Amino acid sequence: MVKFSSENALKNNKNDIPQAAKESLSHLRPVILVGFMGAGKSSVGRVLAGQLGWKFVDLDQRIERLEGKSVAEIFRSSGEEKFRRMELDTLETLLSELRDGRAVIALGGGAFVQEPIAALIEASGIPTVFLDAEADELLARCQEESKRRGSKRPLLETPENFRQLYETRRPGYLRASFRKETGGKAVKEIADELIEALGLDKGLTGTGENE
Ligand code: S3P
């Protein structure tokens, strides 16, 4: 499996994915989507997996299913530290299950900025894509989603906290193999751009199922 170094990640952070990477990525699977809250990891991941005919796994949803509680409830009852441990353990199990499975994996916003998680992924050689946008757009997306769903993310406090957390974490997201700008774009447009940029083929044989 081709390994992507953080050196490549920085070189590739100008939103363009070089030809050499496209060629190697066509043999690689799965793909992991990272980024801040509101980046579109789950919605883009689901559409991307559907178009590729790959399985889609949302790490937060897997944790919720295993624990029988929402992420917000886990934060309340067990605390953030315990949740971070669950993210690491659940991802470890998932990666061992998926060794050569075709899958798109969406991480929660705080997962990839945890050193043990970034190290685990880097050691696996699985490529990561940082879905990026301006903090204000991310905030607007999260606020709109909170209204629509009637639920709030545990770390979505004040706009100031949100922006500050984004700035603190951004260098961590930039460790990803690639960065994709998503500002002002629709979910399908981002998924299409990723398929093109990563040199992936639509409708390859795969399960196409969601977890
Ligand atoms: C978190 C982001 C959430 C979820 C949890 C913590 C974070 O996922 O994992 O609330 O620390 O940024 P989304 O990025 O899907 O909102």
Coordinates of C-alpha atoms and ligand atoms in Angstrom, one line a residue:
M1 CA 0.0 0.0 0.0
V2 CA 1.3 3.5 -0.9
K3 CA 2.1 5.6 2.1
F4 CA 1.4 9.3 2.1
S5 CA 3.8 11.4 4.2
S6 CA 2.9 14.6 5.9
E7 CA 5.5 16.2 3.6
N8 CA 3.2 15.3 0.8
A9 CA 0.3 16.6 2.7
L10 CA 1.7 20.0 3.0
K11 CA 2.7 20.1 -0.7
N12 CA -0.7 19.0 -1.6
N13 CA -2.6 21.5 0.5
K14 CA -3.2 23.8 -2.3
N15 CA -6.3 22.0 -3.3
D16 CA -4.8 20.1 -6.2
I17 CA -4.0 16.4 -6.1
P18 CA -1.1 15.5 -8.4
Q19 CA -1.2 13.0 -11.2
A20 CA 1.1 10.6 -9.4
A21 CA -1.3 10.5 -6.4
K22 CA -4.2 9.9 -8.7
E23 CA -2.5 6.9 -10.2
S24 CA -1.6 5.4 -6.8
L25 CA -5.0 6.2 -5.3
S26 CA -6.8 4.2 -8.0
H27 CA -5.4 1.1 -6.3
L28 CA -6.0 2.3 -2.8
R29 CA -8.9 1.9 -0.5
P30 CA -10.4 3.0 1.8
V31 CA -10.5 6.8 2.0
I32 CA -10.8 8.7 5.2
L33 CA -12.5 12.1 5.4
V34 CA -11.4 14.5 8.1
G35 CA -12.1 18.1 9.0
F36 CA -13.9 20.4 11.5
M37 CA -17.6 20.2 12.5
G38 CA -19.7 21.2 9.5
A39 CA -17.1 20.3 7.0
G40 CA -19.5 17.8 5.4
K41 CA -17.6 14.6 6.2
S42 CA -20.7 12.5 6.7
S43 CA -22.8 14.0 4.0
V44 CA -20.1 14.1 1.4
G45 CA -18.9 10.6 2.5
R46 CA -22.3 9.1 2.1
V47 CA -22.7 10.5 -1.5
L48 CA -19.1 9.7 -2.4
A49 CA -19.5 6.1 -1.3
G50 CA -22.8 5.8 -3.1
Q51 CA -21.3 7.0 -6.3
L52 CA -18.3 4.7 -6.0
G53 CA -20.4 1.7 -4.9
W54 CA -18.3 1.5 -1.8
K55 CA -19.4 1.0 1.8
F56 CA -19.8 4.1 3.9
V57 CA -18.9 4.1 7.6
D58 CA -19.4 7.1 9.9
L59 CA -17.2 6.6 13.0
D60 CA -19.6 8.6 15.3
Q61 CA -22.5 6.6 14.2
R62 CA -20.6 3.3 14.8
I63 CA -19.7 4.5 18.3
E64 CA -23.4 5.5 19.0
R65 CA -24.5 2.1 17.9
L66 CA -22.0 0.3 20.1
E67 CA -22.7 2.4 23.1
G68 CA -26.5 2.7 22.6
K69 CA -26.2 6.4 23.2
S70 CA -25.9 9.6 21.1
V71 CA -22.5 11.3 21.0
A72 CA -24.0 14.2 23.1
E73 CA -25.2 11.7 25.7
I74 CA -21.7 10.1 25.8
F75 CA -20.1 13.5 26.4
R76 CA -22.6 14.1 29.2
S77 CA -22.4 10.7 30.9
S78 CA -18.8 9.7 30.4
G79 CA -17.0 12.9 29.4
E80 CA -14.9 13.9 26.4
E81 CA -11.8 12.0 27.4
K82 CA -13.7 8.7 27.4
F83 CA -15.3 9.6 24.1
R84 CA -11.8 10.2 22.6
R85 CA -10.7 6.7 23.8
M86 CA -13.8 5.2 22.1
E87 CA -12.9 7.0 18.9
L88 CA -9.4 5.4 18.9
D89 CA -10.6 1.9 19.9
T90 CA -13.5 2.0 17.4
L91 CA -11.3 3.2 14.5
E92 CA -8.6 0.6 15.4
T93 CA -11.2 -2.2 15.1
L94 CA -12.7 -0.7 12.0
L95 CA -9.4 -0.5 10.2
S96 CA -8.5 -4.0 11.0
E97 CA -11.9 -5.2 9.6
L98 CA -11.5 -3.1 6.4
R99 CA -8.0 -4.1 5.4
D100 CA -8.8 -4.1 1.7
G101 CA -12.4 -3.2 1.8
R102 CA -13.6 -0.4 -0.4
A103 CA -15.0 2.1 2.0
V104 CA -15.3 5.8 2.7
I105 CA -14.9 6.5 6.3
A106 CA -16.0 9.8 7.9
L107 CA -14.4 10.7 11.2
G108 CA -15.8 13.1 13.9
G109 CA -14.3 16.5 13.9
G110 CA -12.0 15.9 16.8
A111 CA -10.7 12.5 15.9
F112 CA -7.9 13.2 13.4
V113 CA -6.4 15.9 15.7
Q114 CA -5.8 13.3 18.4
E115 CA -2.2 12.3 18.0
P116 CA -2.8 8.5 18.5
I117 CA -5.5 8.6 15.8
A118 CA -3.4 10.5 13.3
A119 CA -0.5 8.1 14.0
L120 CA -2.7 5.1 13.6
I121 CA -4.0 6.3 10.2
E122 CA -0.6 7.4 9.0
A123 CA 0.8 4.0 9.9
S124 CA -2.0 2.3 7.9
G125 CA -1.1 4.2 4.8
I126 CA -4.8 5.0 4.1
P127 CA -5.2 8.4 2.4
T128 CA -7.0 11.1 4.3
V129 CA -8.8 14.1 2.7
F130 CA -9.2 17.3 4.8
L131 CA -12.5 18.9 3.8
D132 CA -11.9 22.6 4.5
A133 CA -13.9 25.8 4.6
E134 CA -13.8 29.1 6.4
A135 CA -14.8 29.0 10.0
D136 CA -17.9 31.2 9.5
E137 CA -19.2 29.0 6.8
L138 CA -18.7 25.9 9.0
L139 CA -20.5 27.6 11.8
A140 CA -23.4 28.6 9.6
R141 CA -23.7 24.9 8.4
C142 CA -23.7 23.6 11.9
Q143 CA -26.3 26.2 13.1
E144 CA -28.5 25.3 10.2
E145 CA -28.2 21.6 11.0
S146 CA -28.9 22.2 14.7
K147 CA -32.1 24.0 13.8
R148 CA -33.1 21.3 11.3
R149 CA -32.4 18.4 13.7
G150 CA -33.3 20.1 16.9
S151 CA -30.0 18.8 18.4
K152 CA -26.7 20.5 19.1
R153 CA -23.2 19.2 18.9
P154 CA -21.6 19.1 22.4
L155 CA -18.6 21.3 21.4
L156 CA -20.7 23.9 19.5
E157 CA -20.8 26.5 22.2
T158 CA -20.3 30.2 21.3
P159 CA -19.2 31.4 17.8
E160 CA -16.0 32.7 19.4
N161 CA -15.2 29.2 20.9
F162 CA -16.0 27.6 17.6
R163 CA -13.7 29.9 15.7
Q164 CA -10.9 29.5 18.2
L165 CA -11.2 25.7 18.3
Y166 CA -11.1 25.7 14.5
E167 CA -7.9 27.7 14.5
T168 CA -6.3 25.5 17.1
R169 CA -7.1 22.4 15.2
R170 CA -6.4 23.5 11.6
P171 CA -2.7 22.6 11.7
G172 CA -3.7 19.1 12.8
Y173 CA -6.1 18.7 9.8
L174 CA -3.3 19.9 7.5
R175 CA -1.5 16.6 8.3
A176 CA -4.0 15.0 6.0
S177 CA -2.8 13.6 2.7
F178 CA -4.9 16.1 0.7
R179 CA -7.0 19.2 1.3
K180 CA -10.2 19.9 -0.5
E181 CA -11.8 23.3 -0.4
T182 CA -15.6 23.0 0.1
G183 CA -16.6 26.7 0.6
G184 CA -19.8 27.5 -1.3
K185 CA -20.1 24.1 -2.8
A186 CA -22.9 21.6 -2.7
V187 CA -22.4 18.0 -1.3
K188 CA -22.7 16.4 -4.7
E189 CA -20.3 18.8 -6.3
I190 CA -17.7 18.1 -3.7
A191 CA -18.1 14.3 -4.1
D192 CA -17.8 14.6 -7.9
E193 CA -14.7 16.8 -7.5
L194 CA -13.1 14.2 -5.1
I195 CA -13.8 11.3 -7.5
E196 CA -12.1 13.3 -10.3
A197 CA -9.2 14.6 -8.1
L198 CA -8.5 11.2 -6.6
G199 CA -8.7 9.4 -9.9
L200 CA -11.5 7.0 -8.6
D201 CA -14.0 5.3 -10.8
K202 CA -17.7 5.6 -10.4
G203 CA -19.7 2.4 -9.8
L204 CA -16.8 0.0 -9.2
T205 CA -18.0 -3.3 -7.8
G206 CA -18.5 -3.0 -4.1
T207 CA -21.1 -3.2 -1.5
G208 CA -22.4 0.4 -1.8
E209 CA -24.0 -0.1 1.6
N210 CA -24.1 2.1 4.6
E211 CA -23.4 0.8 8.0
Ligands
S3P1 C1 -16.6 16.7 17.6 C2 -17.3 16.6 16.4 C3 -18.5 15.8 16.2 C4 -18.5 14.6 17.2 C5 -18.3 15.1 18.6 C6 -17.0 15.9 18.8 C7 -15.4 17.5 17.7 O1 -18.5 15.2 14.9 O2 -17.5 13.7 16.9 O3 -19.4 16.0 18.9 O4 -14.6 17.4 18.7 O5 -15.2 18.4 16.8 P1 -18.8 16.1 13.6 O6 -17.5 16.7 13.1 O7 -19.4 15.1 12.6 O8 -19.8 17.1 14.0

